[in-house]
Amino acid sequence: MIWIISGTYEAKKLLENVHGKVNYIATVATDEGEREFFKYNIVKVRLNYEDMKKFVFKNNIDLIVDMSHPFAKEVSLNSKKVAEEFKIEYIRYLRNETELDGCVVFKDFNECADYLKDKEGNVVFTIGSNNIEVFERVKNGRRFIYRILPSEDSIKKCISLGIPISDLVAIKGVFSEDFNEAFFKEFDAKYVVMKDSGNEGGTLQKIRACKKIGIVPLVILRPKEDGIYSIDEILQYVLKW
């Protein structure tokens, strides 16, 4: 049995091409993912390391295909570790690197928050709802606008942190350069914080929009990993399994 760790655009593309051709089980972690991937053999579940071991054993998994988000660090680390422990195959899909010329880059969210401590002006965050508490600690009366997924969990988290509704925009991307430009202008952003989620995640469109209107793009680098950059290569590997 093949386990496809899903939840991304590329995972959906892979599932479209393997559904009905191989024995697989795919997992997503959110209600949104469950709705989006409903036509496939999907299980909505959040798994820590011990849960993953039970999942692999219960479902007789012999190949793990990790198509998770570039910033789903724990998912990738744990699934790779489980594969090593069970002596089964593990392959990781990686998005191509983004051209980051003209951006200020950071190794993690805390480093970016430190940079923003003494900056002035509105800041737009396009990092989702995870890790926003890191930035709320350095807000100091400035306006921070968060563009998040329109999910109940995301909105509840922001409200629990005391973020005003007027500073939340719940909308699902990926967005064009023109949309981003208009969005950043609307909120008079001086800085835009984003993750390097690759072109598939809309990073390039955000960077171009920032540069076009003179906003400083602040980019949090993705974790370093080894893997395969071609969906077609992964598809062929899975179909031959």
PDB file of C-alpha atoms in Angstrom:
ATOM      1  CA  MET A   1       0.000   0.000   0.000  1.00  0.00           C
ATOM      2  CA  ILE A   2       1.206   3.498  -0.886  1.00  0.00           C
ATOM      3  CA  TRP A   3       0.731   6.366   1.549  1.00  0.00           C
ATOM      4  CA  ILE A   4       0.456   9.750  -0.168  1.00  0.00           C
ATOM      5  CA  ILE A   5       0.789  12.654   2.266  1.00  0.00           C
ATOM      6  CA  SER A   6      -1.426  15.243   0.619  1.00  0.00           C
ATOM      7  CA  GLY A   7      -2.902  18.712   1.025  1.00  0.00           C
ATOM      8  CA  THR A   8      -1.115  20.594  -1.766  1.00  0.00           C
ATOM      9  CA  TYR A   9      -1.858  21.383  -5.399  1.00  0.00           C
ATOM     10  CA  GLU A  10       0.844  18.955  -6.500  1.00  0.00           C
ATOM     11  CA  ALA A  11      -0.638  16.176  -4.367  1.00  0.00           C
ATOM     12  CA  LYS A  12      -3.970  16.659  -6.092  1.00  0.00           C
ATOM     13  CA  LYS A  13      -2.279  16.476  -9.480  1.00  0.00           C
ATOM     14  CA  LEU A  14      -0.576  13.237  -8.476  1.00  0.00           C
ATOM     15  CA  LEU A  15      -3.804  11.714  -7.156  1.00  0.00           C
ATOM     16  CA  GLU A  16      -5.639  12.606 -10.364  1.00  0.00           C
ATOM     17  CA  ASN A  17      -3.136  10.471 -12.266  1.00  0.00           C
ATOM     18  CA  VAL A  18      -2.826   7.482  -9.934  1.00  0.00           C
ATOM     19  CA  HIS A  19      -6.422   7.090  -8.745  1.00  0.00           C
ATOM     20  CA  GLY A  20      -7.752   3.697  -9.795  1.00  0.00           C
ATOM     21  CA  LYS A  21      -4.327   2.553 -11.002  1.00  0.00           C
ATOM     22  CA  VAL A  22      -2.500   1.779  -7.748  1.00  0.00           C
ATOM     23  CA  ASN A  23      -3.418   0.878  -4.195  1.00  0.00           C
ATOM     24  CA  TYR A  24      -2.991   3.986  -2.093  1.00  0.00           C
ATOM     25  CA  ILE A  25      -4.304   5.838   0.900  1.00  0.00           C
ATOM     26  CA  ALA A  26      -3.936   9.620   1.085  1.00  0.00           C
ATOM     27  CA  THR A  27      -4.061  11.803   4.169  1.00  0.00           C
ATOM     28  CA  VAL A  28      -4.908  15.451   4.753  1.00  0.00           C
ATOM     29  CA  ALA A  29      -4.833  17.384   8.012  1.00  0.00           C
ATOM     30  CA  THR A  30      -7.668  19.888   7.584  1.00  0.00           C
ATOM     31  CA  ASP A  31     -11.386  20.066   6.847  1.00  0.00           C
ATOM     32  CA  GLU A  32     -10.575  22.148   3.794  1.00  0.00           C
ATOM     33  CA  GLY A  33      -8.247  19.454   2.500  1.00  0.00           C
ATOM     34  CA  GLU A  34     -10.893  16.802   3.089  1.00  0.00           C
ATOM     35  CA  ARG A  35     -13.412  18.788   1.044  1.00  0.00           C
ATOM     36  CA  GLU A  36     -10.960  19.502  -1.757  1.00  0.00           C
ATOM     37  CA  PHE A  37      -9.722  15.913  -2.050  1.00  0.00           C
ATOM     38  CA  PHE A  38     -13.054  14.188  -1.373  1.00  0.00           C
ATOM     39  CA  LYS A  39     -13.112  12.195  -4.618  1.00  0.00           C
ATOM     40  CA  TYR A  40      -9.923  10.337  -3.729  1.00  0.00           C
ATOM     41  CA  ASN A  41      -9.135   7.709  -1.105  1.00  0.00           C
ATOM     42  CA  ILE A  42      -8.700  10.339   1.604  1.00  0.00           C
ATOM     43  CA  VAL A  43      -8.429  10.177   5.371  1.00  0.00           C
ATOM     44  CA  LYS A  44      -8.458  13.393   7.405  1.00  0.00           C
ATOM     45  CA  VAL A  45      -6.081  12.910  10.292  1.00  0.00           C
ATOM     46  CA  ARG A  46      -3.277  14.672  12.163  1.00  0.00           C
ATOM     47  CA  LEU A  47      -0.436  12.305  12.944  1.00  0.00           C
ATOM     48  CA  ASN A  48       2.537  12.710  15.237  1.00  0.00           C
ATOM     49  CA  TYR A  49       5.503  10.362  15.050  1.00  0.00           C
ATOM     50  CA  GLU A  50       3.938   7.591  17.128  1.00  0.00           C
ATOM     51  CA  ASP A  51       0.648   7.916  15.243  1.00  0.00           C
ATOM     52  CA  MET A  52       2.509   7.575  11.953  1.00  0.00           C
ATOM     53  CA  LYS A  53       4.099   4.328  13.075  1.00  0.00           C
ATOM     54  CA  LYS A  54       0.684   2.910  13.932  1.00  0.00           C
ATOM     55  CA  PHE A  55      -0.735   4.169  10.632  1.00  0.00           C
ATOM     56  CA  VAL A  56       2.044   2.553   8.592  1.00  0.00           C
ATOM     57  CA  PHE A  57       1.708  -0.747  10.441  1.00  0.00           C
ATOM     58  CA  LYS A  58      -2.104  -0.832  10.307  1.00  0.00           C
ATOM     59  CA  ASN A  59      -2.272  -0.070   6.582  1.00  0.00           C
ATOM     60  CA  ASN A  60       0.694  -2.224   5.576  1.00  0.00           C
ATOM     61  CA  ILE A  61       2.431   0.746   3.948  1.00  0.00           C
ATOM     62  CA  ASP A  62       5.503  -0.036   1.839  1.00  0.00           C
ATOM     63  CA  LEU A  63       5.981   3.344   0.129  1.00  0.00           C
ATOM     64  CA  ILE A  64       5.561   6.854   1.555  1.00  0.00           C
ATOM     65  CA  VAL A  65       5.144   9.681  -0.952  1.00  0.00           C
ATOM     66  CA  ASP A  66       5.536  12.987   0.862  1.00  0.00           C
ATOM     67  CA  MET A  67       3.685  15.711  -1.076  1.00  0.00           C
ATOM     68  CA  SER A  68       3.185  17.945   1.955  1.00  0.00           C
ATOM     69  CA  HIS A  69       3.739  21.712   2.039  1.00  0.00           C
ATOM     70  CA  PRO A  70       7.377  22.918   2.050  1.00  0.00           C
ATOM     71  CA  PHE A  71       6.845  24.293   5.565  1.00  0.00           C
ATOM     72  CA  ALA A  72       5.238  21.135   6.990  1.00  0.00           C
ATOM     73  CA  LYS A  73       8.595  20.415   8.580  1.00  0.00           C
ATOM     74  CA  GLU A  74       7.474  18.036  11.321  1.00  0.00           C
ATOM     75  CA  VAL A  75       5.366  15.990   8.908  1.00  0.00           C
ATOM     76  CA  SER A  76       8.326  15.433   6.604  1.00  0.00           C
ATOM     77  CA  LEU A  77      10.834  14.756   9.378  1.00  0.00           C
ATOM     78  CA  ASN A  78       8.557  12.279  11.127  1.00  0.00           C
ATOM     79  CA  SER A  79       7.407  10.435   8.011  1.00  0.00           C
ATOM     80  CA  LYS A  80      10.985  10.056   6.804  1.00  0.00           C
ATOM     81  CA  LYS A  81      12.031   8.762  10.220  1.00  0.00           C
ATOM     82  CA  VAL A  82       9.148   6.269  10.230  1.00  0.00           C
ATOM     83  CA  ALA A  83      10.164   5.040   6.775  1.00  0.00           C
ATOM     84  CA  GLU A  84      13.703   4.450   8.015  1.00  0.00           C
ATOM     85  CA  GLU A  85      12.473   2.614  11.103  1.00  0.00           C
ATOM     86  CA  PHE A  86      10.157   0.347   9.093  1.00  0.00           C
ATOM     87  CA  LYS A  87      12.738   0.007   6.300  1.00  0.00           C
ATOM     88  CA  ILE A  88      10.288   1.134   3.627  1.00  0.00           C
ATOM     89  CA  GLU A  89      10.724   3.503   0.697  1.00  0.00           C
ATOM     90  CA  TYR A  90      10.278   7.264   1.183  1.00  0.00           C
ATOM     91  CA  ILE A  91      10.244   9.892  -1.562  1.00  0.00           C
ATOM     92  CA  ARG A  92       9.808  13.628  -1.087  1.00  0.00           C
ATOM     93  CA  TYR A  93       8.488  16.089  -3.668  1.00  0.00           C
ATOM     94  CA  LEU A  94      10.195  19.490  -3.600  1.00  0.00           C
ATOM     95  CA  ARG A  95       9.069  22.707  -5.241  1.00  0.00           C
ATOM     96  CA  ASN A  96      11.651  24.581  -7.286  1.00  0.00           C
ATOM     97  CA  GLU A  97      13.548  27.346  -5.534  1.00  0.00           C
ATOM     98  CA  THR A  98      12.225  30.897  -5.924  1.00  0.00           C
ATOM     99  CA  GLU A  99      14.391  33.737  -7.233  1.00  0.00           C
ATOM    100  CA  LEU A 100      14.814  35.980  -4.194  1.00  0.00           C
ATOM    101  CA  ASP A 101      16.858  38.888  -5.553  1.00  0.00           C
ATOM    102  CA  GLY A 102      15.830  42.136  -3.873  1.00  0.00           C
ATOM    103  CA  CYS A 103      14.187  40.345  -0.941  1.00  0.00           C
ATOM    104  CA  VAL A 104      15.196  40.343   2.705  1.00  0.00           C
ATOM    105  CA  VAL A 105      15.432  36.689   3.692  1.00  0.00           C
ATOM    106  CA  PHE A 106      15.248  34.986   7.079  1.00  0.00           C
ATOM    107  CA  LYS A 107      16.035  31.508   8.319  1.00  0.00           C
ATOM    108  CA  ASP A 108      12.879  31.348  10.449  1.00  0.00           C
ATOM    109  CA  PHE A 109       9.879  33.271  11.780  1.00  0.00           C
ATOM    110  CA  ASN A 110      11.641  34.500  14.925  1.00  0.00           C
ATOM    111  CA  GLU A 111      14.448  36.084  12.929  1.00  0.00           C
ATOM    112  CA  CYS A 112      11.891  37.897  10.784  1.00  0.00           C
ATOM    113  CA  ALA A 113      10.034  39.121  13.876  1.00  0.00           C
ATOM    114  CA  ASP A 114      13.282  40.504  15.295  1.00  0.00           C
ATOM    115  CA  TYR A 115      13.851  42.425  12.059  1.00  0.00           C
ATOM    116  CA  LEU A 116      10.390  43.992  12.277  1.00  0.00           C
ATOM    117  CA  LYS A 117      10.709  45.137  15.898  1.00  0.00           C
ATOM    118  CA  ASP A 118      11.912  48.643  15.096  1.00  0.00           C
ATOM    119  CA  LYS A 119      10.326  49.119  11.661  1.00  0.00           C
ATOM    120  CA  GLU A 120       7.489  51.571  11.032  1.00  0.00           C
ATOM    121  CA  GLY A 121       4.328  51.247   8.965  1.00  0.00           C
ATOM    122  CA  ASN A 122       1.721  48.617   8.190  1.00  0.00           C
ATOM    123  CA  VAL A 123       2.794  45.031   7.626  1.00  0.00           C
ATOM    124  CA  VAL A 124       0.844  42.484   5.570  1.00  0.00           C
ATOM    125  CA  PHE A 125       1.404  38.817   6.428  1.00  0.00           C
ATOM    126  CA  THR A 126       0.681  36.095   3.877  1.00  0.00           C
ATOM    127  CA  ILE A 127       2.002  33.223   5.985  1.00  0.00           C
ATOM    128  CA  GLY A 128      -1.319  31.733   7.060  1.00  0.00           C
ATOM    129  CA  SER A 129      -2.372  31.467  10.687  1.00  0.00           C
ATOM    130  CA  ASN A 130       0.548  29.378  11.930  1.00  0.00           C
ATOM    131  CA  ASN A 131       3.287  31.329  13.698  1.00  0.00           C
ATOM    132  CA  ILE A 132       1.432  34.652  13.775  1.00  0.00           C
ATOM    133  CA  GLU A 133       1.777  34.741  17.559  1.00  0.00           C
ATOM    134  CA  VAL A 134       5.510  35.269  16.975  1.00  0.00           C
ATOM    135  CA  PHE A 135       4.734  38.537  15.201  1.00  0.00           C
ATOM    136  CA  GLU A 136       1.949  39.680  17.505  1.00  0.00           C
ATOM    137  CA  ARG A 137       4.552  39.890  20.272  1.00  0.00           C
ATOM    138  CA  VAL A 138       6.441  42.622  18.385  1.00  0.00           C
ATOM    139  CA  LYS A 139       3.474  44.586  16.992  1.00  0.00           C
ATOM    140  CA  ASN A 140       3.835  47.512  19.408  1.00  0.00           C
ATOM    141  CA  GLY A 141       0.793  49.453  18.239  1.00  0.00           C
ATOM    142  CA  ARG A 142       1.395  49.082  14.520  1.00  0.00           C
ATOM    143  CA  ARG A 143      -1.170  47.612  12.160  1.00  0.00           C
ATOM    144  CA  PHE A 144      -0.496  44.005  11.182  1.00  0.00           C
ATOM    145  CA  ILE A 145      -2.849  42.585   8.541  1.00  0.00           C
ATOM    146  CA  TYR A 146      -3.090  38.811   8.216  1.00  0.00           C
ATOM    147  CA  ARG A 147      -4.221  37.104   5.012  1.00  0.00           C
ATOM    148  CA  ILE A 148      -5.296  33.640   6.080  1.00  0.00           C
ATOM    149  CA  LEU A 149      -7.221  30.661   4.772  1.00  0.00           C
ATOM    150  CA  PRO A 150     -11.009  30.916   5.179  1.00  0.00           C
ATOM    151  CA  SER A 151     -11.144  28.042   7.651  1.00  0.00           C
ATOM    152  CA  GLU A 152     -12.795  27.960  11.045  1.00  0.00           C
ATOM    153  CA  ASP A 153      -9.575  26.936  12.785  1.00  0.00           C
ATOM    154  CA  SER A 154      -7.562  29.772  11.241  1.00  0.00           C
ATOM    155  CA  ILE A 155     -10.107  32.436  12.106  1.00  0.00           C
ATOM    156  CA  LYS A 156     -10.609  31.128  15.651  1.00  0.00           C
ATOM    157  CA  LYS A 157      -6.878  31.164  16.288  1.00  0.00           C
ATOM    158  CA  CYS A 158      -6.549  34.778  15.149  1.00  0.00           C
ATOM    159  CA  ILE A 159      -9.496  35.888  17.274  1.00  0.00           C
ATOM    160  CA  SER A 160      -8.070  34.060  20.299  1.00  0.00           C
ATOM    161  CA  LEU A 161      -4.905  36.127  19.902  1.00  0.00           C
ATOM    162  CA  GLY A 162      -6.941  39.315  20.053  1.00  0.00           C
ATOM    163  CA  ILE A 163      -6.463  40.279  16.417  1.00  0.00           C
ATOM    164  CA  PRO A 164      -9.211  42.669  15.255  1.00  0.00           C
ATOM    165  CA  ILE A 165     -11.549  41.353  12.556  1.00  0.00           C
ATOM    166  CA  SER A 166     -10.634  44.430  10.496  1.00  0.00           C
ATOM    167  CA  ASP A 167      -7.063  43.114  10.317  1.00  0.00           C
ATOM    168  CA  LEU A 168      -8.069  39.663   9.043  1.00  0.00           C
ATOM    169  CA  VAL A 169      -8.658  38.760   5.403  1.00  0.00           C
ATOM    170  CA  ALA A 170      -9.798  35.157   5.028  1.00  0.00           C
ATOM    171  CA  ILE A 171      -9.409  34.154   1.395  1.00  0.00           C
ATOM    172  CA  LYS A 172      -7.905  31.241  -0.519  1.00  0.00           C
ATOM    173  CA  GLY A 173      -5.167  31.749  -3.133  1.00  0.00           C
ATOM    174  CA  VAL A 174      -3.065  31.401  -5.202  1.00  0.00           C
ATOM    175  CA  PHE A 175      -3.335  35.043  -6.359  1.00  0.00           C
ATOM    176  CA  SER A 176      -2.061  36.893  -9.396  1.00  0.00           C
ATOM    177  CA  GLU A 177       0.530  39.662  -9.348  1.00  0.00           C
ATOM    178  CA  ASP A 178      -2.194  42.228 -10.077  1.00  0.00           C
ATOM    179  CA  PHE A 179      -4.388  40.989  -7.224  1.00  0.00           C
ATOM    180  CA  ASN A 180      -1.466  41.109  -4.803  1.00  0.00           C
ATOM    181  CA  GLU A 181      -0.533  44.598  -5.940  1.00  0.00           C
ATOM    182  CA  ALA A 182      -4.061  45.881  -5.319  1.00  0.00           C
ATOM    183  CA  PHE A 183      -4.240  44.057  -1.980  1.00  0.00           C
ATOM    184  CA  PHE A 184      -0.967  45.472  -0.673  1.00  0.00           C
ATOM    185  CA  LYS A 185      -1.929  48.967  -1.815  1.00  0.00           C
ATOM    186  CA  GLU A 186      -5.330  48.712  -0.137  1.00  0.00           C
ATOM    187  CA  PHE A 187      -3.686  48.178   3.240  1.00  0.00           C
ATOM    188  CA  ASP A 188      -0.875  50.690   2.640  1.00  0.00           C
ATOM    189  CA  ALA A 189       1.707  48.010   3.371  1.00  0.00           C
ATOM    190  CA  LYS A 190       5.315  49.011   3.934  1.00  0.00           C
ATOM    191  CA  TYR A 191       6.417  45.399   4.315  1.00  0.00           C
ATOM    192  CA  VAL A 192       4.965  42.076   3.201  1.00  0.00           C
ATOM    193  CA  VAL A 193       5.944  38.890   5.027  1.00  0.00           C
ATOM    194  CA  MET A 194       5.754  35.643   3.057  1.00  0.00           C
ATOM    195  CA  LYS A 195       7.097  32.112   3.101  1.00  0.00           C
ATOM    196  CA  ASP A 196       9.151  30.773   0.222  1.00  0.00           C
ATOM    197  CA  SER A 197       6.449  28.329  -0.805  1.00  0.00           C
ATOM    198  CA  GLY A 198       7.660  28.199  -4.419  1.00  0.00           C
ATOM    199  CA  ASN A 199       5.947  29.424  -7.554  1.00  0.00           C
ATOM    200  CA  GLU A 200       3.112  26.968  -6.949  1.00  0.00           C
ATOM    201  CA  GLY A 201       2.446  28.706  -3.644  1.00  0.00           C
ATOM    202  CA  GLY A 202       2.336  32.153  -5.227  1.00  0.00           C
ATOM    203  CA  THR A 203       5.621  33.459  -3.837  1.00  0.00           C
ATOM    204  CA  LEU A 204       6.863  34.880  -7.138  1.00  0.00           C
ATOM    205  CA  GLN A 205       3.604  36.760  -7.734  1.00  0.00           C
ATOM    206  CA  LYS A 206       3.872  38.364  -4.294  1.00  0.00           C
ATOM    207  CA  ILE A 207       7.507  39.362  -4.785  1.00  0.00           C
ATOM    208  CA  ARG A 208       6.812  40.915  -8.172  1.00  0.00           C
ATOM    209  CA  ALA A 209       3.853  42.859  -6.786  1.00  0.00           C
ATOM    210  CA  CYS A 210       6.000  44.179  -3.937  1.00  0.00           C
ATOM    211  CA  LYS A 211       8.799  45.293  -6.224  1.00  0.00           C
ATOM    212  CA  LYS A 212       6.365  46.971  -8.601  1.00  0.00           C
ATOM    213  CA  ILE A 213       5.012  49.289  -5.897  1.00  0.00           C
ATOM    214  CA  GLY A 214       8.128  49.723  -3.790  1.00  0.00           C
ATOM    215  CA  ILE A 215       7.289  47.442  -0.869  1.00  0.00           C
ATOM    216  CA  VAL A 216       9.995  45.441   0.881  1.00  0.00           C
ATOM    217  CA  PRO A 217       9.350  41.668   0.530  1.00  0.00           C
ATOM    218  CA  LEU A 218      10.379  39.738   3.644  1.00  0.00           C
ATOM    219  CA  VAL A 219      10.804  36.052   2.827  1.00  0.00           C
ATOM    220  CA  ILE A 220      11.129  33.203   5.308  1.00  0.00           C
ATOM    221  CA  LEU A 221      13.236  30.460   3.790  1.00  0.00           C
ATOM    222  CA  ARG A 222      11.926  26.923   3.613  1.00  0.00           C
ATOM    223  CA  PRO A 223      13.652  24.085   5.481  1.00  0.00           C
ATOM    224  CA  LYS A 224      16.478  22.428   3.553  1.00  0.00           C
ATOM    225  CA  GLU A 225      15.530  18.985   2.241  1.00  0.00           C
ATOM    226  CA  ASP A 226      16.562  16.355  -0.257  1.00  0.00           C
ATOM    227  CA  GLY A 227      13.987  15.173  -2.749  1.00  0.00           C
ATOM    228  CA  ILE A 228      12.616  15.129  -6.278  1.00  0.00           C
ATOM    229  CA  TYR A 229      11.651  18.323  -8.115  1.00  0.00           C
ATOM    230  CA  SER A 230       9.598  16.665 -10.864  1.00  0.00           C
ATOM    231  CA  ILE A 231       5.987  15.591 -10.353  1.00  0.00           C
ATOM    232  CA  ASP A 232       6.216  13.481 -13.511  1.00  0.00           C
ATOM    233  CA  GLU A 233       9.190  11.608 -12.096  1.00  0.00           C
ATOM    234  CA  ILE A 234       7.282  10.867  -8.906  1.00  0.00           C
ATOM    235  CA  LEU A 235       4.216   9.847 -10.918  1.00  0.00           C
ATOM    236  CA  GLN A 236       6.200   7.327 -12.943  1.00  0.00           C
ATOM    237  CA  TYR A 237       7.797   5.975  -9.776  1.00  0.00           C
ATOM    238  CA  VAL A 238       4.407   5.470  -8.120  1.00  0.00           C
ATOM    239  CA  LEU A 239       2.806   3.882 -11.190  1.00  0.00           C
ATOM    240  CA  LYS A 240       5.613   1.330 -11.384  1.00  0.00           C
ATOM    241  CA  TRP A 241       5.386   0.442  -7.690  1.00  0.00           C
TER     242      TRP A 241
END
